[in-house]
Amino acid sequence: MDASLEQLRAEAIAAIAVAADEAAIEQARIKFLGQQGALTALSKGMKDVSKEDKPRIGKLLNDVRAAVTAALDERKAALQGDADKAAFAGVDVTLPGTPAGFAGKGTLHPITQLLDRTIAIFRRMGFALADGPDIETEWHCFDALNTPADHPARNEQDTFYMPDGRLLRTHTSTVQIRTMEKAAPPVRIIAPGAAYRRDEIDATHLAQFTQMEGLYVDEGVSVADLKGTLEFFFRELFGNDAKFRFRPHFFPFTEPSYEVDIKTSMLGATDRWLEIAGCGMVDPAVLEAVNTKRGDRAFDPEKFTGFAFGFGLDRLAMIMSGTPDIRYFTNNDQRFLAQF
Amino acid sequence: MKVSLNWLRELVELPPTVPALVDLLTMAGVEVEGIETTGCSIANIVVGEIQESVQHPNADRLSVCKVDDGSGTPRQIVCGAKNYRVGDKVPVALPGAQLAPDFVIKVGKLRGVESQGMLCSADELGLPATLGARGAEDGLLILPAGAKPGTPFSEVFHSDTVLDFEITPNRPDLLSHYGLAREIAALTGRVAKNPLASLTEGNVKPFARIETQLCQCYSLHRIEGVTVGGSPAELRDKLEAIGLRAINNIVDLTNFVMMEIGQPLHAFDADKIAGGIRVRMAREGEEFLALDGKTYRLAAEDIVIADDNGPVALGGVMGGEASGVTTSTKNILLESADFDRASIRRTARRLGLHSDSSYRFERGVDDATVVPAGFQAAARIVEISGGAVTSRELGYSDTKADDQERDSTINFSQPHFCSHVPFSHERCRRILGTDVSDERINAILASFGLKKDGSEWQIPSWRGGDLWREIDLIEEVARVVGMDAIPAKMHARFAGASATDRNYDRAMALRRAFVAQGFHEARSITLVPEEPLGLKFTQTDAASLLRVKNPMNDDQVVLRPGLLHGLLTAVRDNLRAGAKSMRLFEIGRVFSTQRPEEFSHAAAVLAGPLSERNWRSGEGRGSDIFDLKAAVRAVFGEGVTLDPEENPALALSLVVKANGKPVGFAGQLWPANARALDADVPVTFVEVDLAALWKAAVPDLAKKYREIPRFPATSRDIAMLAPLTLQHDSIAAALAKAKEPLLAGVELFDVFTDATGAKVPADKKSLAYSLTYRSPERTLTADEVNAAHTKLKERLKTELGVALRE
């Protein structure tokens, strides 16, 4: 029995190796594995195998069946590969491109559309764009933003780390530091970008989200400037019926700090407050951290004050468009994208 | 943190309504996350006893009851419930009781019988439906037999409102009922009742066994002869209202004091302590069985309270199982201490062991409260569990050696200030951007317990953690003044475009160009699996991948090296969702271990028919690499070329060049790879490095005018039989090399091959070109055109060996 099985295996594999086309492969399959095939015939002999040999022979039978099946699949794939190669061998890719003509409308991603509107509004107010890396140092993400190690607001569990100890920024406030390291006051920037949080993904949470950061540092910047700037911005975005409240809050890197709540028909909320942004006056400790890094007094808190703000674009886009699940923004379903 | 309003009301006068209180605190920066009401506070509901119940004469399902409501005159009420017996006590809604916004009880007739009120179910009173309803959930709420008719129902089911506050990490002083009462008092101009006010002074012996600087202060009260048992109802009610489980009178009291004044306490069974208690750092690897029943492996950074046998508590975090108070405990040691914030946080975080105690210590407790809280708690324990305080010990980590022997008397009545902060009213006004008078500022700061001392302010002990700079005091003023009182100042500055601005504008221009080509913009997560789709097509070195150390799952491990994973995943998912035609692009950040680490790419995928079926034509032609090529040049500009490239990972592979410099790649997947994405149509893609693109071909902001032809053009066709391997590029190059001044355009309009060799030899292809001739100066004559055309045809024949078909 063993010998016949081994012989069958060898025969089958040899036959399959020379099968020249799909039909030949199918013939080989019928010959060895079919209902009237060689392996089926051999397996009928199982009833004559002694009790102690049964498990071993049974296993061998299965092995041979698997080996032959694998050889068939492999040969099929190889033939397909050869056919594919042949099909593409004569293709002249230098032939001119063929302009497709009218093919239906393309669309910008809803987040891009919102982002572009927000950037346009801030540019009208004299803000320039700034940028910083997604992979950040702990210093830029926490320490420089007045969140030293062991601070209750420094939540390492929610942070993605790199093997070298750096991290994926948990907020775009890092760009405040990156910008002030290089520029001198006045600094008046906005910084859209990705931020990361090690959070379970669900209808309202993604591991990655899009934030808009803002910073203005100059002589004589006050809470009144902060209020004027954000109110103007959100009225431009949501219309003049928008109502705001600035609710005192706590962020390590601003003081005083506020959360901005809004009521507006555009967000479908005329009777309840929606929290949409965090903001505040840049904490003197942040300016001092920048000075220390720069090795000068360019951002002397005795002379300069500033405000900073940040808000999430995904949540705003969700509310504005009525999208029920944040995952639609990254699933790239064309039926969703084509709506915007 | 949960706060019971009944409890809070004992400490300070509250605003008249819950919404007013919530609004007051919210606008002062203390956020309310949840409001929960327990019990029943509806007016005009009393306990009633059912004295008689008879069948309603006109309705099978109704009964007519006589109910004693305590007034002396039985009340007749029609009732539909069946679960009561005569003699039961039930809630009675008297006329005037409002059970819902539009449901007020009135005297009226039900099927001709007068009903002077309503007997209520739990549900109708806003109580849990299962409560006291004998047999039927929709039946009457059956009250305990001892309830006295006429008693207001709210006295039977005490009503309380529990607010859940989000206390920000800078305000540990608000982590207690008294702390919140103090804040409310400051905001409303009232005075809060200090639960520790009755303490005047106390005597202590020195406690000398603090062996670490991380325990600033440690006190122990020894109480002998206590009787451990259930807590008084009032104590239980308070703890249960805020979600704490009542355990026994000793433990409950320590929890009560913590929740009332914010100082965590711990009680040991004194008879289970071997030798004396000491405060020390744990030994590396020392084991400790905590009250939660779990054994923790300690590290040298943990503070422990230990006896001669080892740790009996993890300082500030949790007590030990072995030394806990049980029903057989007779003598206790009550600890009130202060531990280093950072140390508690590290320990709690490392062990994943977070308690109400560690939560408060890691944010900081009021160091002036540590000692009186111990005294207060000891006195209350004696009150509710008997026994007597037999000794009190107190030590500080920084006590000088010669003070450690002396007994001392502590005076509790002095107000505690912990520091001085300089303050300028002018600067405060400048930062707020509004005029606030000196007097107003002074009044605000004083309301929070600060004391003016010349140009400086003294800070009360409970605010030492967050009020230590001028800006911290300015924030207090800002909180009270409120944003409404601050004008909105509108002021702008000129802002020149930054490099980021330019890149943003260029990327947006590309996005709009893609959209004009009918592409939808995709945005994908930048974290991708260990083996992102498309990695092998682009021949990216796996060693250049950047991985995160602590991924959440296998799908988000690597920072994407390119945009193909997201786009090919989208192709697959869209096809599975039934899409036929795919046109997606993405512009975003990609990552590599190479420098620069982060850079921007633009990529697009194309698969399926170019257009959907409509009434004028069938389904559009299937797309392939040549459609992609056209789209790429339409988006990136005519200066971009796509040249063949050797890449066995792809069926067709092209390198994208801008001004001759490689800036990206494009290609068509092998059918086998396409099928893995459930695609039985060609899948083509392009990916371009934007920095390289913009370096090689600086986007043209000021495009130059080219003269529009004024004279007509003439065209001549060339049909030829060329070797199968001869590429169009070579033919175009040969024509260009001729530098024929009249040649204005070359258009390939037909390609034909026949593998069978019947119409065209199998190793040949038939090509047809249309050549356009034009002069900028004059209309060309037929002779001129023919001459030029003949010259070019000859050139093709001799240079490329093609056979022209005339």
Coordinates of C-alpha atoms in Angstrom, one line a residue, chain A residues 101-312:
Chain A
G101 CA -12.9 62.5 -22.2
F102 CA -15.9 63.3 -20.1
A103 CA -16.2 60.6 -17.4
G104 CA -18.5 62.0 -14.8
K105 CA -17.6 64.3 -11.9
G106 CA -14.7 63.9 -9.6
T107 CA -14.9 65.1 -6.0
L108 CA -12.7 66.5 -3.3
H109 CA -12.8 64.6 0.0
P110 CA -15.3 66.2 2.4
I111 CA -12.4 66.8 4.9
T112 CA -10.4 68.5 2.2
Q113 CA -13.3 70.7 1.3
L114 CA -13.8 71.8 5.0
L115 CA -10.0 72.2 5.5
D116 CA -9.8 74.4 2.4
R117 CA -12.6 76.6 3.6
T118 CA -11.1 77.0 7.0
I119 CA -7.7 77.8 5.5
A120 CA -9.3 80.4 3.2
I121 CA -10.9 82.1 6.2
F122 CA -7.8 82.2 8.3
R123 CA -5.8 83.5 5.3
R124 CA -8.2 86.4 5.1
M125 CA -7.3 87.1 8.7
G126 CA -3.6 87.1 7.9
F127 CA -2.6 83.7 9.1
A128 CA 0.1 81.8 7.2
L129 CA 0.4 78.0 7.0
A130 CA 2.9 76.1 9.1
D131 CA 3.9 72.5 9.3
G132 CA 5.6 70.0 11.5
P133 CA 6.4 66.3 11.5
D134 CA 3.9 63.5 12.5
I135 CA 6.8 61.6 14.2
E136 CA 7.7 63.9 17.1
T137 CA 10.0 63.9 20.1
E138 CA 8.4 63.6 23.5
W139 CA 9.9 67.1 24.2
H140 CA 8.0 68.7 21.4
C141 CA 4.8 66.9 22.2
F142 CA 4.7 67.1 26.0
D143 CA 7.6 68.8 27.8
A144 CA 7.8 72.0 25.8
L145 CA 4.0 72.2 26.1
N146 CA 4.2 72.4 29.9
T147 CA 3.3 68.7 30.3
P148 CA 6.3 67.2 32.1
A149 CA 6.7 63.6 32.9
D150 CA 4.4 62.4 35.7
H151 CA 1.9 65.2 34.8
P152 CA -1.7 63.7 35.0
A153 CA -2.4 65.2 31.6
R154 CA 0.5 63.3 30.0
N155 CA -1.2 60.1 29.0
E156 CA 1.3 57.7 27.6
Q157 CA -1.2 54.8 27.3
D158 CA -3.0 56.7 24.5
T159 CA 0.2 57.5 22.6
F160 CA 1.9 55.5 19.8
Y161 CA 5.6 55.3 20.3
M162 CA 8.4 54.6 17.9
P163 CA 11.2 52.1 18.8
D164 CA 13.6 55.0 19.3
G165 CA 11.5 56.7 21.9
R166 CA 9.9 59.3 19.7
L167 CA 6.1 59.2 19.2
L168 CA 3.3 60.0 16.8
R169 CA 2.1 63.5 17.8
T170 CA -1.1 63.4 19.9
H171 CA -2.0 66.9 18.9
T172 CA -0.9 69.4 16.3
S173 CA 0.2 71.8 19.1
T174 CA 3.7 70.5 18.5
V175 CA 3.7 72.8 15.4
Q176 CA 3.5 75.8 17.8
I177 CA 6.9 74.8 19.2
R178 CA 8.4 73.8 15.8
T179 CA 7.4 77.2 14.5
M180 CA 8.6 79.3 17.4
E181 CA 12.0 77.5 17.4
K182 CA 12.7 78.9 14.0
A183 CA 10.8 82.2 13.6
A184 CA 10.8 85.3 15.7
P185 CA 7.7 87.2 16.9
P186 CA 5.3 88.1 15.5
V187 CA 4.1 84.6 14.7
R188 CA 0.7 84.2 13.2
I189 CA 0.2 80.7 11.9
I190 CA -2.3 77.9 11.3
A191 CA -1.2 74.3 11.0
P192 CA -3.6 71.6 9.7
G193 CA -2.4 68.1 10.2
A194 CA -2.8 64.5 11.4
A195 CA -2.7 63.6 15.1
Y196 CA -2.8 60.1 16.5
R197 CA -4.4 58.5 19.5
R198 CA -4.1 54.9 20.6
D199 CA -7.8 54.5 21.0
E200 CA -10.3 51.7 20.2
I201 CA -11.7 52.5 16.8
D202 CA -15.5 53.0 16.7
A203 CA -18.1 55.2 15.1
T204 CA -16.7 58.3 16.7
H205 CA -13.0 57.4 17.2
L206 CA -10.2 56.8 14.8
A207 CA -6.5 56.2 15.7
Q208 CA -5.8 59.1 13.5
F209 CA -7.6 62.4 13.1
T210 CA -7.2 65.7 11.4
Q211 CA -6.7 68.9 13.5
M212 CA -6.4 72.5 12.8
E213 CA -3.9 74.4 15.1
G214 CA -3.5 78.1 15.4
L215 CA -1.0 80.4 17.1
Y216 CA -0.6 84.1 17.4
V217 CA 2.3 85.6 19.4
D218 CA 3.0 89.3 19.4
E219 CA 3.2 92.3 21.7
G220 CA 0.0 93.0 23.4
V221 CA -2.1 90.0 22.3
S222 CA -5.0 89.6 24.7
V223 CA -8.0 87.3 25.5
A224 CA -10.0 89.9 23.5
D225 CA -7.9 89.1 20.4
L226 CA -8.5 85.4 20.9
K227 CA -12.2 85.9 21.2
G228 CA -12.4 88.2 18.2
T229 CA -10.4 85.8 16.0
L230 CA -12.3 82.7 16.8
E231 CA -15.7 84.3 16.8
F232 CA -15.0 85.8 13.4
F233 CA -13.7 82.5 12.1
F234 CA -16.7 80.4 13.3
R235 CA -19.2 83.1 12.0
E236 CA -17.5 82.9 8.6
L237 CA -17.8 79.2 8.7
F238 CA -21.2 78.7 10.2
G239 CA -23.0 82.0 9.4
N240 CA -24.0 84.9 11.5
D241 CA -26.6 83.2 13.5
A242 CA -24.0 81.1 15.3
K243 CA -23.9 81.6 19.1
F244 CA -20.8 81.0 21.1
R245 CA -19.7 80.5 24.6
F246 CA -16.1 80.3 25.9
R247 CA -16.2 77.9 28.8
P248 CA -13.1 78.1 31.1
H249 CA -11.2 74.8 30.9
F250 CA -7.7 73.4 31.5
F251 CA -5.0 72.7 29.1
P252 CA -1.4 72.5 30.3
F253 CA -0.1 74.8 27.5
T254 CA -2.5 77.7 27.8
E255 CA -3.7 79.8 30.6
P256 CA -6.3 81.0 30.9
S257 CA -7.8 78.2 28.8
Y258 CA -11.3 77.8 27.2
E259 CA -13.4 75.4 25.4
V260 CA -15.6 76.9 22.7
D261 CA -19.2 75.7 22.5
I262 CA -21.4 76.6 19.6
K263 CA -25.1 76.7 18.8
T264 CA -25.9 77.0 15.1
S265 CA -28.6 75.8 12.7
M266 CA -25.8 74.7 10.3
L267 CA -24.8 72.1 12.8
G268 CA -28.4 71.2 13.4
A269 CA -28.0 72.4 17.0
T270 CA -30.0 75.4 17.9
D271 CA -30.9 74.3 21.4
R272 CA -27.8 72.6 22.7
W273 CA -24.1 73.5 22.9
L274 CA -21.6 71.6 20.8
E275 CA -18.1 71.6 22.0
I276 CA -15.9 72.4 18.9
A277 CA -12.6 73.9 19.9
G278 CA -10.1 74.4 22.7
C279 CA -8.1 77.6 23.1
G280 CA -6.3 79.9 25.5
M281 CA -3.5 82.3 26.1
V282 CA -0.1 80.7 25.5
D283 CA 1.3 79.7 28.9
P284 CA 4.5 81.6 29.7
A285 CA 6.1 78.2 30.5
V286 CA 5.7 77.3 26.8
L287 CA 7.4 80.5 25.7
E288 CA 10.2 79.9 28.2
A289 CA 10.7 76.3 26.9
V290 CA 11.1 77.7 23.4
N291 CA 13.6 80.3 24.7
T292 CA 15.6 77.7 26.4
K293 CA 15.7 75.6 23.2
R294 CA 16.7 78.6 21.1
G295 CA 19.2 79.8 23.6
D296 CA 17.9 83.4 23.5
R297 CA 15.0 85.5 24.8
A298 CA 13.2 85.9 21.5
F299 CA 9.9 84.9 23.1
D300 CA 10.3 86.8 26.4
P301 CA 6.9 86.3 28.2
E302 CA 7.4 89.7 29.8
K303 CA 7.3 91.3 26.4
F304 CA 5.2 88.9 24.3
T305 CA 1.9 87.2 24.8
G306 CA -0.1 85.0 22.5
F307 CA -3.1 82.8 22.0
A308 CA -3.4 79.3 20.6
F309 CA -6.3 77.2 19.5
G310 CA -7.1 73.9 18.0
F311 CA -10.1 72.0 16.7
G312 CA -10.8 68.6 15.1

